PDB file of C-alpha atoms and ligand atoms in Angstrom:
ATOM      1  CA  UNK A 276       0.091  -0.106  -0.151  1.00  0.00           C
ATOM      2  CA  UNK A 277       1.374   3.598  -0.977  1.00  0.00           C
ATOM      3  CA  UNK A 278       2.284   5.882   1.907  1.00  0.00           C
ATOM      4  CA  UNK A 279      -0.510   8.735   2.064  1.00  0.00           C
ATOM      5  CA  UNK A 280      -0.232  11.297  -0.844  1.00  0.00           C
ATOM      6  CA  UNK A 281       3.014   9.389  -1.793  1.00  0.00           C
ATOM      7  CA  UNK A 282       4.957  10.945   1.621  1.00  0.00           C
ATOM      8  CA  UNK A 283       4.276  14.197   0.189  1.00  0.00           C
ATOM      9  CA  UNK A 284       3.213  17.047   2.665  1.00  0.00           C
ATOM     10  CA  UNK A 285      -0.493  18.432   3.076  1.00  0.00           C
ATOM     11  CA  UNK A 286       0.478  22.040   1.775  1.00  0.00           C
ATOM     12  CA  UNK A 287      -2.590  23.513   2.790  1.00  0.00           C
ATOM     13  CA  UNK A 288      -4.768  26.073   0.741  1.00  0.00           C
ATOM     14  CA  UNK A 289      -3.045  27.572  -2.364  1.00  0.00           C
ATOM     15  CA  UNK A 290      -3.991  29.458  -5.611  1.00  0.00           C
ATOM     16  CA  UNK A 291      -2.923  29.368  -9.232  1.00  0.00           C
ATOM     17  CA  UNK A 292      -0.213  31.832  -9.540  1.00  0.00           C
ATOM     18  CA  UNK A 293      -1.243  34.166 -12.745  1.00  0.00           C
ATOM     19  CA  UNK A 294       0.756  36.991 -14.179  1.00  0.00           C
ATOM     20  CA  UNK A 295      -2.133  39.554 -13.502  1.00  0.00           C
ATOM     21  CA  UNK A 296      -1.206  38.834  -9.535  1.00  0.00           C
ATOM     22  CA  UNK A 297       2.503  38.877  -9.639  1.00  0.00           C
ATOM     23  CA  UNK A 298       2.994  42.919  -8.522  1.00  0.00           C
ATOM     24  CA  UNK A 299       0.458  42.143  -5.879  1.00  0.00           C
ATOM     25  CA  UNK A 300       2.281  39.145  -4.647  1.00  0.00           C
ATOM     26  CA  UNK A 301       5.531  40.560  -4.628  1.00  0.00           C
ATOM     27  CA  UNK A 302       4.565  43.682  -2.983  1.00  0.00           C
ATOM     28  CA  UNK A 303       1.844  42.707  -0.423  1.00  0.00           C
ATOM     29  CA  UNK A 304       3.385  38.842   0.290  1.00  0.00           C
ATOM     30  CA  UNK A 305      -0.118  37.645   1.391  1.00  0.00           C
ATOM     31  CA  UNK A 306      -0.318  34.763   3.566  1.00  0.00           C
ATOM     32  CA  UNK A 307      -0.967  32.053   1.083  1.00  0.00           C
ATOM     33  CA  UNK A 308       0.077  28.530   1.690  1.00  0.00           C
ATOM     34  CA  UNK A 309       1.595  27.646  -1.625  1.00  0.00           C
ATOM     35  CA  UNK A 310       1.521  28.225  -5.180  1.00  0.00           C
ATOM     36  CA  UNK A 311       0.946  26.033  -8.356  1.00  0.00           C
ATOM     37  CA  UNK A 312       2.524  27.377 -11.781  1.00  0.00           C
ATOM     38  CA  UNK A 313       2.042  26.801 -15.201  1.00  0.00           C
ATOM     39  CA  UNK A 314       4.868  24.712 -16.045  1.00  0.00           C
ATOM     40  CA  UNK A 315       4.898  25.792 -19.806  1.00  0.00           C
ATOM     41  CA  UNK A 316       4.291  29.254 -18.599  1.00  0.00           C
ATOM     42  CA  UNK A 317       8.327  28.929 -17.280  1.00  0.00           C
ATOM     43  CA  UNK A 318      10.169  26.827 -19.068  1.00  0.00           C
ATOM     44  CA  UNK A 319      11.490  28.785 -21.419  1.00  0.00           C
ATOM     45  CA  UNK A 320      11.131  32.315 -19.927  1.00  0.00           C
ATOM     46  CA  UNK A 321      13.886  34.514 -18.645  1.00  0.00           C
ATOM     47  CA  UNK A 322      13.019  38.136 -17.976  1.00  0.00           C
ATOM     48  CA  UNK A 323      10.691  39.043 -15.508  1.00  0.00           C
ATOM     49  CA  UNK A 324       8.188  35.703 -15.437  1.00  0.00           C
ATOM     50  CA  UNK A 325      11.415  34.098 -14.500  1.00  0.00           C
ATOM     51  CA  UNK A 326      12.554  36.477 -11.790  1.00  0.00           C
ATOM     52  CA  UNK A 327       9.043  36.766 -10.491  1.00  0.00           C
ATOM     53  CA  UNK A 328       8.449  32.581 -10.223  1.00  0.00           C
ATOM     54  CA  UNK A 329      11.982  32.533  -8.554  1.00  0.00           C
ATOM     55  CA  UNK A 330      11.138  35.172  -6.082  1.00  0.00           C
ATOM     56  CA  UNK A 331       8.101  33.548  -5.464  1.00  0.00           C
ATOM     57  CA  UNK A 332       9.498  30.067  -4.891  1.00  0.00           C
ATOM     58  CA  UNK A 333      12.054  31.196  -2.006  1.00  0.00           C
ATOM     59  CA  UNK A 334       9.178  32.839   0.055  1.00  0.00           C
ATOM     60  CA  UNK A 335       6.494  30.165  -0.864  1.00  0.00           C
ATOM     61  CA  UNK A 336       5.926  26.127  -1.438  1.00  0.00           C
ATOM     62  CA  UNK A 337       5.656  25.764  -5.399  1.00  0.00           C
ATOM     63  CA  UNK A 338       4.120  22.888  -7.343  1.00  0.00           C
ATOM     64  CA  UNK A 339       4.290  22.605 -11.084  1.00  0.00           C
ATOM     65  CA  UNK A 340       1.342  21.806 -13.244  1.00  0.00           C
ATOM     66  CA  UNK A 341       1.918  21.141 -16.915  1.00  0.00           C
ATOM     67  CA  UNK A 342      -0.635  20.939 -20.016  1.00  0.00           C
ATOM     68  CA  UNK A 343       1.674  19.887 -22.527  1.00  0.00           C
ATOM     69  CA  UNK A 344       3.332  16.371 -21.517  1.00  0.00           C
ATOM     70  CA  UNK A 345       0.323  14.550 -23.432  1.00  0.00           C
ATOM     71  CA  UNK A 346       0.950  11.618 -22.000  1.00  0.00           C
ATOM     72  CA  UNK A 347      -2.086   9.724 -23.546  1.00  0.00           C
ATOM     73  CA  UNK A 348      -0.580  10.773 -26.775  1.00  0.00           C
ATOM     74  CA  UNK A 349       0.646   7.944 -29.578  1.00  0.00           C
ATOM     75  CA  UNK A 350       3.623  10.482 -30.486  1.00  0.00           C
ATOM     76  CA  UNK A 351       6.889   9.419 -28.778  1.00  0.00           C
ATOM     77  CA  UNK A 352       7.330  11.503 -25.503  1.00  0.00           C
ATOM     78  CA  UNK A 353       9.486  14.883 -26.054  1.00  0.00           C
ATOM     79  CA  UNK A 354      12.305  14.615 -24.104  1.00  0.00           C
ATOM     80  CA  UNK A 355      13.407  17.981 -24.956  1.00  0.00           C
ATOM     81  CA  UNK A 356      10.379  19.371 -23.301  1.00  0.00           C
ATOM     82  CA  UNK A 357      10.751  16.758 -20.057  1.00  0.00           C
ATOM     83  CA  UNK A 358      14.450  18.112 -19.789  1.00  0.00           C
ATOM     84  CA  UNK A 359      12.992  21.346 -19.111  1.00  0.00           C
ATOM     85  CA  UNK A 360      10.459  20.269 -17.061  1.00  0.00           C
ATOM     86  CA  UNK A 361      13.022  18.587 -15.057  1.00  0.00           C
ATOM     87  CA  UNK A 362      15.417  21.497 -15.045  1.00  0.00           C
ATOM     88  CA  UNK A 363      12.553  24.050 -13.960  1.00  0.00           C
ATOM     89  CA  UNK A 364      11.419  21.476 -11.238  1.00  0.00           C
ATOM     90  CA  UNK A 365      15.344  21.586  -9.408  1.00  0.00           C
ATOM     91  CA  UNK A 366      14.962  25.653 -10.130  1.00  0.00           C
ATOM     92  CA  UNK A 367      12.244  26.510  -8.218  1.00  0.00           C
ATOM     93  CA  UNK A 368      12.090  23.214  -6.018  1.00  0.00           C
ATOM     94  CA  UNK A 369       9.086  22.107  -6.792  1.00  0.00           C
ATOM     95  CA  UNK A 370       7.361  19.979  -4.398  1.00  0.00           C
ATOM     96  CA  UNK A 371       6.089  17.484  -6.950  1.00  0.00           C
ATOM     97  CA  UNK A 372       4.969  17.651 -11.046  1.00  0.00           C
ATOM     98  CA  UNK A 373       1.474  17.344 -12.426  1.00  0.00           C
ATOM     99  CA  UNK A 374       0.086  17.088 -15.595  1.00  0.00           C
ATOM    100  CA  UNK A 375      -3.266  15.576 -17.144  1.00  0.00           C
ATOM    101  CA  UNK A 376      -4.656  12.083 -18.440  1.00  0.00           C
ATOM    102  CA  UNK A 377      -5.121  13.565 -21.721  1.00  0.00           C
ATOM    103  CA  UNK A 378      -3.739  13.681 -25.453  1.00  0.00           C
ATOM    104  CA  UNK A 379      -3.082  17.451 -26.537  1.00  0.00           C
ATOM    105  CA  UNK A 380      -2.195  16.783 -30.105  1.00  0.00           C
ATOM    106  CA  UNK A 381      -0.860  13.875 -32.611  1.00  0.00           C
ATOM    107  CA  UNK A 382       1.622  13.942 -35.468  1.00  0.00           C
ATOM    108  CA  UNK A 383       3.661  16.778 -34.212  1.00  0.00           C
ATOM    109  CA  UNK A 384       0.486  19.085 -34.180  1.00  0.00           C
ATOM    110  CA  UNK A 385      -0.864  20.648 -31.184  1.00  0.00           C
ATOM    111  CA  UNK A 386      -4.470  20.919 -30.823  1.00  0.00           C
ATOM    112  CA  UNK A 387      -4.184  23.329 -27.577  1.00  0.00           C
ATOM    113  CA  UNK A 388      -6.882  21.234 -25.541  1.00  0.00           C
ATOM    114  CA  UNK A 389      -7.025  18.640 -22.774  1.00  0.00           C
ATOM    115  CA  UNK A 390      -8.628  15.830 -25.219  1.00  0.00           C
ATOM    116  CA  UNK A 391     -10.111  12.417 -23.195  1.00  0.00           C
ATOM    117  CA  UNK A 392      -8.752   9.081 -24.475  1.00  0.00           C
ATOM    118  CA  UNK A 393     -10.767   5.800 -24.303  1.00  0.00           C
ATOM    119  CA  UNK A 394     -10.574   3.664 -21.232  1.00  0.00           C
ATOM    120  CA  UNK A 395      -9.631   0.198 -22.013  1.00  0.00           C
ATOM    121  CA  UNK A 396      -7.040  -2.548 -21.431  1.00  0.00           C
ATOM    122  CA  UNK A 397      -5.001  -1.086 -24.642  1.00  0.00           C
ATOM    123  CA  UNK A 398      -4.716   2.359 -23.753  1.00  0.00           C
ATOM    124  CA  UNK A 399      -3.986   1.865 -20.400  1.00  0.00           C
ATOM    125  CA  UNK A 400      -1.140  -0.196 -21.097  1.00  0.00           C
ATOM    126  CA  UNK A 401      -0.005   2.775 -23.108  1.00  0.00           C
ATOM    127  CA  UNK A 402      -0.416   5.086 -20.593  1.00  0.00           C
ATOM    128  CA  UNK A 403       1.067   3.183 -17.839  1.00  0.00           C
ATOM    129  CA  UNK A 404       4.563   2.250 -19.935  1.00  0.00           C
ATOM    130  CA  UNK A 405       4.764   6.423 -20.736  1.00  0.00           C
ATOM    131  CA  UNK A 406       4.097   7.205 -17.177  1.00  0.00           C
ATOM    132  CA  UNK A 407       6.799   4.898 -15.804  1.00  0.00           C
ATOM    133  CA  UNK A 408       9.257   6.332 -18.511  1.00  0.00           C
ATOM    134  CA  UNK A 409       8.538   9.924 -17.608  1.00  0.00           C
ATOM    135  CA  UNK A 410       8.793   9.281 -13.956  1.00  0.00           C
ATOM    136  CA  UNK A 411      12.141   7.386 -14.365  1.00  0.00           C
ATOM    137  CA  UNK A 412      13.327  10.226 -16.240  1.00  0.00           C
ATOM    138  CA  UNK A 413      12.153  13.093 -13.875  1.00  0.00           C
ATOM    139  CA  UNK A 414      13.264  10.892 -10.832  1.00  0.00           C
ATOM    140  CA  UNK A 415      10.430  11.711  -9.378  1.00  0.00           C
ATOM    141  CA  UNK A 416       6.507  10.098  -8.825  1.00  0.00           C
ATOM    142  CA  UNK A 417       4.173  11.946 -11.784  1.00  0.00           C
ATOM    143  CA  UNK A 418       0.952  13.338 -10.240  1.00  0.00           C
ATOM    144  CA  UNK A 419      -1.363  12.969 -12.888  1.00  0.00           C
ATOM    145  CA  UNK A 420      -4.997  14.598 -13.157  1.00  0.00           C
ATOM    146  CA  UNK A 421      -8.473  13.734 -14.495  1.00  0.00           C
ATOM    147  CA  UNK A 422      -9.298  15.863 -16.767  1.00  0.00           C
ATOM    148  CA  UNK A 423     -12.904  17.344 -17.711  1.00  0.00           C
ATOM    149  CA  UNK A 424     -14.132  16.252 -20.717  1.00  0.00           C
ATOM    150  CA  UNK A 425     -17.110  16.446 -23.515  1.00  0.00           C
ATOM    151  CA  UNK A 426     -17.109  13.162 -25.139  1.00  0.00           C
ATOM    152  CA  UNK A 427     -17.168   9.506 -24.143  1.00  0.00           C
ATOM    153  CA  UNK A 428     -16.012   6.513 -26.269  1.00  0.00           C
ATOM    154  CA  UNK A 429     -17.431   3.213 -27.604  1.00  0.00           C
ATOM    155  CA  UNK A 430     -14.263   1.465 -27.287  1.00  0.00           C
ATOM    156  CA  UNK A 431     -14.400   2.467 -23.041  1.00  0.00           C
ATOM    157  CA  UNK A 432     -14.387  -0.659 -21.788  1.00  0.00           C
ATOM    158  CA  UNK A 433     -14.038   0.440 -18.088  1.00  0.00           C
ATOM    159  CA  UNK A 434     -15.339   3.865 -16.101  1.00  0.00           C
ATOM    160  CA  UNK A 435     -13.170   6.365 -15.661  1.00  0.00           C
ATOM    161  CA  UNK A 436     -12.342   5.449 -12.089  1.00  0.00           C
ATOM    162  CA  UNK A 437     -11.276   2.249 -12.631  1.00  0.00           C
ATOM    163  CA  UNK A 438      -9.024   3.504 -15.522  1.00  0.00           C
ATOM    164  CA  UNK A 439      -6.918   5.968 -12.951  1.00  0.00           C
ATOM    165  CA  UNK A 440      -7.118   3.552 -10.213  1.00  0.00           C
ATOM    166  CA  UNK A 441      -5.502   1.010 -12.233  1.00  0.00           C
ATOM    167  CA  UNK A 442      -3.070   3.487 -13.774  1.00  0.00           C
ATOM    168  CA  UNK A 443      -2.031   4.961 -10.604  1.00  0.00           C
ATOM    169  CA  UNK A 444      -1.345   1.297  -9.065  1.00  0.00           C
ATOM    170  CA  UNK A 445       0.365  -0.061 -11.988  1.00  0.00           C
ATOM    171  CA  UNK A 446       2.848   3.353 -13.058  1.00  0.00           C
ATOM    172  CA  UNK A 447       3.026   3.694  -9.277  1.00  0.00           C
ATOM    173  CA  UNK A 448       2.134   7.642  -9.940  1.00  0.00           C
ATOM    174  CA  UNK A 449       0.464  10.302  -8.005  1.00  0.00           C
ATOM    175  CA  UNK A 450      -3.200  11.578  -8.534  1.00  0.00           C
ATOM    176  CA  UNK A 451      -4.303  15.206  -8.957  1.00  0.00           C
ATOM    177  CA  UNK A 452      -8.162  14.794  -8.250  1.00  0.00           C
ATOM    178  CA  UNK A 453      -9.515  17.823  -9.840  1.00  0.00           C
ATOM    179  CA  UNK A 454     -13.551  17.945  -7.852  1.00  0.00           C
ATOM    180  CA  UNK A 455     -14.638  20.288 -10.155  1.00  0.00           C
ATOM    181  CA  UNK A 456     -13.553  18.174 -13.315  1.00  0.00           C
ATOM    182  CA  UNK A 457     -15.277  15.166 -11.408  1.00  0.00           C
ATOM    183  CA  UNK A 458     -18.456  16.945 -11.297  1.00  0.00           C
ATOM    184  CA  UNK A 459     -18.229  18.403 -14.892  1.00  0.00           C
ATOM    185  CA  UNK A 460     -17.558  15.215 -16.365  1.00  0.00           C
ATOM    186  CA  UNK A 461     -20.031  13.493 -14.460  1.00  0.00           C
ATOM    187  CA  UNK A 462     -22.744  15.788 -15.527  1.00  0.00           C
ATOM    188  CA  UNK A 463     -21.580  15.508 -19.072  1.00  0.00           C
ATOM    189  CA  UNK A 464     -21.680  11.716 -19.050  1.00  0.00           C
ATOM    190  CA  UNK A 465     -24.616  10.940 -16.448  1.00  0.00           C
ATOM    191  CA  UNK A 466     -21.755   9.614 -14.317  1.00  0.00           C
ATOM    192  CA  UNK A 467     -22.134   9.415 -10.262  1.00  0.00           C
ATOM    193  CA  UNK A 468     -19.635  12.131  -9.073  1.00  0.00           C
ATOM    194  CA  UNK A 469     -19.874  10.791  -5.304  1.00  0.00           C
ATOM    195  CA  UNK A 470     -19.044   7.049  -7.076  1.00  0.00           C
ATOM    196  CA  UNK A 471     -15.914   8.701  -8.610  1.00  0.00           C
ATOM    197  CA  UNK A 472     -14.425  10.033  -5.485  1.00  0.00           C
ATOM    198  CA  UNK A 473     -14.979   6.862  -3.114  1.00  0.00           C
ATOM    199  CA  UNK A 474     -13.726   4.757  -6.266  1.00  0.00           C
ATOM    200  CA  UNK A 475     -10.070   6.382  -6.666  1.00  0.00           C
ATOM    201  CA  UNK A 476      -7.240   4.903  -4.416  1.00  0.00           C
ATOM    202  CA  UNK A 477      -7.576   8.016  -2.018  1.00  0.00           C
ATOM    203  CA  UNK A 478      -4.123   6.981  -0.210  1.00  0.00           C
ATOM    204  CA  UNK A 479      -2.241   8.083  -3.794  1.00  0.00           C
ATOM    205  CA  UNK A 480      -4.423  11.350  -4.242  1.00  0.00           C
ATOM    206  CA  UNK A 481      -1.687  14.275  -3.378  1.00  0.00           C
ATOM    207  CA  UNK A 482      -3.583  17.153  -4.575  1.00  0.00           C
ATOM    208  CA  UNK A 483      -7.073  18.377  -5.225  1.00  0.00           C
ATOM    209  CA  UNK A 484      -7.902  21.222  -7.904  1.00  0.00           C
ATOM    210  CA  UNK A 485     -11.318  23.347  -7.210  1.00  0.00           C
ATOM    211  CA  UNK A 486     -12.915  25.738 -10.272  1.00  0.00           C
ATOM    212  CA  UNK A 487     -15.762  27.214 -11.168  1.00  0.00           C
ATOM    213  CA  UNK A 488     -17.183  25.906 -14.361  1.00  0.00           C
ATOM    214  CA  UNK A 489     -19.972  27.018 -16.563  1.00  0.00           C
ATOM    215  CA  UNK A 490     -23.369  25.601 -16.910  1.00  0.00           C
ATOM    216  CA  UNK A 491     -25.186  25.765 -20.709  1.00  0.00           C
ATOM    217  CA  UNK A 492     -28.056  23.207 -19.136  1.00  0.00           C
ATOM    218  CA  UNK A 493     -27.368  20.361 -21.445  1.00  0.00           C
ATOM    219  CA  UNK A 494     -23.463  20.299 -20.394  1.00  0.00           C
ATOM    220  CA  UNK A 495     -20.831  21.748 -18.295  1.00  0.00           C
ATOM    221  CA  UNK A 496     -17.769  23.367 -19.334  1.00  0.00           C
ATOM    222  CA  UNK A 497     -14.981  23.473 -17.373  1.00  0.00           C
ATOM    223  CA  UNK A 498     -14.286  28.022 -17.616  1.00  0.00           C
ATOM    224  CA  UNK A 499     -12.104  28.203 -14.455  1.00  0.00           C
ATOM    225  CA  UNK A 500     -14.008  31.625 -14.636  1.00  0.00           C
ATOM    226  CA  UNK A 501     -16.493  31.586 -11.636  1.00  0.00           C
ATOM    227  CA  UNK A 502     -16.565  30.680  -7.784  1.00  0.00           C
ATOM    228  CA  UNK A 503     -16.949  26.934  -6.803  1.00  0.00           C
ATOM    229  CA  UNK A 504     -20.372  26.201  -6.641  1.00  0.00           C
ATOM    230  CA  UNK A 505     -22.048  24.362  -3.508  1.00  0.00           C
ATOM    231  CA  UNK A 506     -22.160  20.918  -5.080  1.00  0.00           C
ATOM    232  CA  UNK A 507     -18.483  20.801  -5.779  1.00  0.00           C
ATOM    233  CA  UNK A 508     -17.822  22.019  -2.374  1.00  0.00           C
ATOM    234  CA  UNK A 509     -19.913  19.386  -0.968  1.00  0.00           C
ATOM    235  CA  UNK A 510     -17.763  16.547  -3.130  1.00  0.00           C
ATOM    236  CA  UNK A 511     -14.353  18.414  -1.713  1.00  0.00           C
ATOM    237  CA  UNK A 512     -15.756  17.622   1.460  1.00  0.00           C
ATOM    238  CA  UNK A 513     -16.545  14.291   0.921  1.00  0.00           C
ATOM    239  CA  UNK A 514     -12.946  13.826  -1.066  1.00  0.00           C
ATOM    240  CA  UNK A 515     -11.361  15.661   2.411  1.00  0.00           C
ATOM    241  CA  UNK A 516     -13.020  13.023   4.410  1.00  0.00           C
ATOM    242  CA  UNK A 517     -11.740  10.395   2.257  1.00  0.00           C
ATOM    243  CA  UNK A 518      -8.026  11.193   2.016  1.00  0.00           C
ATOM    244  CA  UNK A 519      -7.700  12.633   5.366  1.00  0.00           C
ATOM    245  CA  UNK A 520      -6.965  15.985   3.790  1.00  0.00           C
ATOM    246  CA  UNK A 521      -4.466  17.049   0.626  1.00  0.00           C
ATOM    247  CA  UNK A 522      -2.847  20.432  -0.693  1.00  0.00           C
ATOM    248  CA  UNK A 523      -5.901  21.995  -2.425  1.00  0.00           C
ATOM    249  CA  UNK A 524      -5.437  24.548  -5.065  1.00  0.00           C
ATOM    250  CA  UNK A 525      -7.705  26.897  -6.821  1.00  0.00           C
ATOM    251  CA  UNK A 526      -7.527  27.373 -10.258  1.00  0.00           C
ATOM    252  CA  UNK A 527      -9.265  30.380 -12.179  1.00  0.00           C
ATOM    253  CA  UNK A 528      -8.220  31.586 -15.227  1.00  0.00           C
ATOM    254  CA  UNK A 529     -10.561  33.712 -17.148  1.00  0.00           C
ATOM    255  CA  UNK A 530     -12.432  36.882 -15.737  1.00  0.00           C
ATOM    256  CA  UNK A 531      -9.492  36.737 -13.104  1.00  0.00           C
ATOM    257  CA  UNK A 532     -10.991  38.670 -10.197  1.00  0.00           C
ATOM    258  CA  UNK A 533      -8.313  40.652  -7.789  1.00  0.00           C
ATOM    259  CA  UNK A 534      -5.845  38.683  -5.367  1.00  0.00           C
ATOM    260  CA  UNK A 535      -7.681  39.217  -2.129  1.00  0.00           C
ATOM    261  CA  UNK A 536     -10.710  37.636  -3.907  1.00  0.00           C
ATOM    262  CA  UNK A 537      -9.121  34.374  -5.545  1.00  0.00           C
ATOM    263  CA  UNK A 538      -7.561  34.042  -2.125  1.00  0.00           C
ATOM    264  CA  UNK A 539     -10.795  34.080  -0.023  1.00  0.00           C
ATOM    265  CA  UNK A 540     -12.394  31.632  -2.518  1.00  0.00           C
ATOM    266  CA  UNK A 541     -10.084  28.936  -1.494  1.00  0.00           C
ATOM    267  CA  UNK A 542      -9.950  29.676   2.332  1.00  0.00           C
ATOM    268  CA  UNK A 543     -14.043  29.085   2.204  1.00  0.00           C
ATOM    269  CA  UNK A 544     -12.485  25.280   2.137  1.00  0.00           C
ATOM    270  CA  UNK A 545     -11.464  25.872   5.912  1.00  0.00           C
ATOM    271  CA  UNK A 546     -15.473  26.324   6.800  1.00  0.00           C
ATOM    272  CA  UNK A 547     -16.544  23.160   4.346  1.00  0.00           C
ATOM    273  CA  UNK A 548     -14.137  21.203   5.623  1.00  0.00           C
ATOM    274  CA  UNK A 549     -15.076  21.912   9.451  1.00  0.00           C
ATOM    275  CA  UNK A 550     -18.912  21.856   8.605  1.00  0.00           C
ATOM    276  CA  UNK A 551     -19.517  25.347   9.425  1.00  0.00           C
ATOM    277  CA  UNK A 552     -21.037  26.239   6.299  1.00  0.00           C
ATOM    278  CA  UNK A 553     -24.546  24.169   5.508  1.00  0.00           C
ATOM    279  CA  UNK A 554     -24.613  22.963   1.870  1.00  0.00           C
ATOM    280  CA  UNK A 555     -27.240  23.611  -0.315  1.00  0.00           C
ATOM    281  CA  UNK A 556     -29.650  21.154  -1.398  1.00  0.00           C
ATOM    282  CA  UNK A 557     -30.498  22.538  -4.625  1.00  0.00           C
ATOM    283  CA  UNK A 558     -31.499  20.246  -7.217  1.00  0.00           C
ATOM    284  CA  UNK A 559     -30.705  22.463 -10.323  1.00  0.00           C
ATOM    285  CA  UNK A 560     -26.719  22.394 -10.812  1.00  0.00           C
ATOM    286  CA  UNK A 561     -27.019  25.788 -12.078  1.00  0.00           C
ATOM    287  CA  UNK A 562     -29.164  27.599  -9.128  1.00  0.00           C
ATOM    288  CA  UNK A 563     -26.283  27.184  -6.739  1.00  0.00           C
ATOM    289  CA  UNK A 564     -26.883  28.981  -3.430  1.00  0.00           C
ATOM    290  CA  UNK A 565     -24.815  32.079  -2.462  1.00  0.00           C
ATOM    291  CA  UNK A 566     -21.014  31.580  -1.923  1.00  0.00           C
ATOM    292  CA  UNK A 567     -20.148  32.128   1.799  1.00  0.00           C
ATOM    293  CA  UNK A 568     -17.900  34.945   1.482  1.00  0.00           C
ATOM    294  CA  UNK A 569     -18.461  36.343  -2.145  1.00  0.00           C
ATOM    295  CA  UNK A 570     -17.278  39.665  -2.737  1.00  0.00           C
ATOM    296  CA  UNK A 571     -17.671  39.774  -6.456  1.00  0.00           C
ATOM    297  CA  UNK A 572     -20.294  38.366  -8.641  1.00  0.00           C
ATOM    298  CA  UNK A 573     -19.035  36.983 -11.576  1.00  0.00           C
ATOM    299  CA  UNK A 574     -20.660  36.827 -14.468  1.00  0.00           C
ATOM    300  CA  UNK A 575     -21.729  33.704 -15.558  1.00  0.00           C
ATOM    301  CA  UNK A 576     -22.999  33.791 -19.148  1.00  0.00           C
ATOM    302  CA  UNK A 577     -26.845  32.583 -19.840  1.00  0.00           C
ATOM    303  CA  UNK A 578     -27.372  29.718 -21.819  1.00  0.00           C
ATOM    304  CA  UNK A 579     -29.018  31.802 -24.363  1.00  0.00           C
ATOM    305  CA  UNK A 580     -26.313  34.326 -24.814  1.00  0.00           C
ATOM    306  CA  UNK A 581     -23.714  31.519 -24.649  1.00  0.00           C
ATOM    307  CA  UNK A 582     -25.535  30.018 -27.880  1.00  0.00           C
ATOM    308  CA  UNK A 583     -25.395  33.541 -29.375  1.00  0.00           C
ATOM    309  CA  UNK A 584     -21.742  32.854 -28.729  1.00  0.00           C
ATOM    310  CA  UNK A 585     -20.663  29.551 -29.230  1.00  0.00           C
ATOM    311  CA  UNK A 586     -17.232  31.012 -30.707  1.00  0.00           C
ATOM    312  CA  UNK A 587     -16.354  31.917 -27.099  1.00  0.00           C
ATOM    313  CA  UNK A 588     -15.539  28.952 -25.169  1.00  0.00           C
ATOM    314  CA  UNK A 589     -12.645  29.534 -22.787  1.00  0.00           C
ATOM    315  CA  UNK A 590     -10.196  26.936 -21.663  1.00  0.00           C
ATOM    316  CA  UNK A 591      -7.313  26.491 -19.251  1.00  0.00           C
ATOM    317  CA  UNK A 592      -4.776  26.253 -22.366  1.00  0.00           C
ATOM    318  CA  UNK A 593      -6.133  28.882 -23.842  1.00  0.00           C
ATOM    319  CA  UNK A 594      -4.299  31.188 -21.138  1.00  0.00           C
ATOM    320  CA  UNK A 595      -1.044  29.740 -21.828  1.00  0.00           C
ATOM    321  CA  UNK A 596       1.117  31.598 -23.804  1.00  0.00           C
ATOM    322  CA  UNK A 597       1.641  30.860 -27.166  1.00  0.00           C
ATOM    323  CA  UNK A 598       5.891  30.651 -27.036  1.00  0.00           C
ATOM    324  CA  UNK A 599       5.304  27.833 -25.097  1.00  0.00           C
ATOM    325  CA  UNK A 600       4.233  25.613 -28.259  1.00  0.00           C
TER     326      UNK A 600
HETATM  327 FE1  LIG B 734      -7.619  20.947 -12.659  1.00  0.00          FE
END
């Protein structure tokens, strides 16, 4: 049996580092437990971004979160990329390195999306082999995140949680359990999000993600542009109980609020964990109860306006600078 969190510490409540908050963080040194950086934003960069991230890494624990490893692709692993990843991990003393269970391109073309894979024996073997190679190369366990997804495959022969469980155990890797992604994918594919949370190997969960999403009635999209809804907080509380607590990170990538609002959002986790906050019993996902200490009201597009503006579907990968291609 694996050590809880694979021996990693519970870092507490952190937020994703975004360029818009660089100045605020350096000038005010807020009491944040830790930061997660998008690996690709700093792997090739010098100048101010690199200066800032090194300053932050001197003051706070830093975790690296990638979007371009493409662990599920049939393209060969990119060792030039992995070499830069390994060097950055050394430079910022990354507590751990994560990426997504997905593929982002094929035949050297980058789709700039976190694309899902079929869940079957063949893909499991493929992913397990690649995770093992990456871990050997990085000389540390990889922490793999469940992405949000919008399609399923007729070739899948097992549930997502069964795939994740077997992958983690056969590759001996860690898991980044994105609770919002569990909720989004479960809504889109008519799965039971509690069964998902209950079924993954809890001792292998190293980190949680929380985020807001957009509700288009027929489906949810993982937009990272709003407060966390009550039903996701409820799942988070369950995940916290089952794991005994792991580092929790709030992602907010579009319509990014001022830093204090972002920080206040992740600090709500304390109240949800302790049971201080009564969770809503709303049956309609879109009519979530008012967040506890909301200081701003982020505008979520109505389903009608979203349909009229179908060209605008934000995605976390859209916030990675183009030069990381
Ligand atoms: Fe995430």
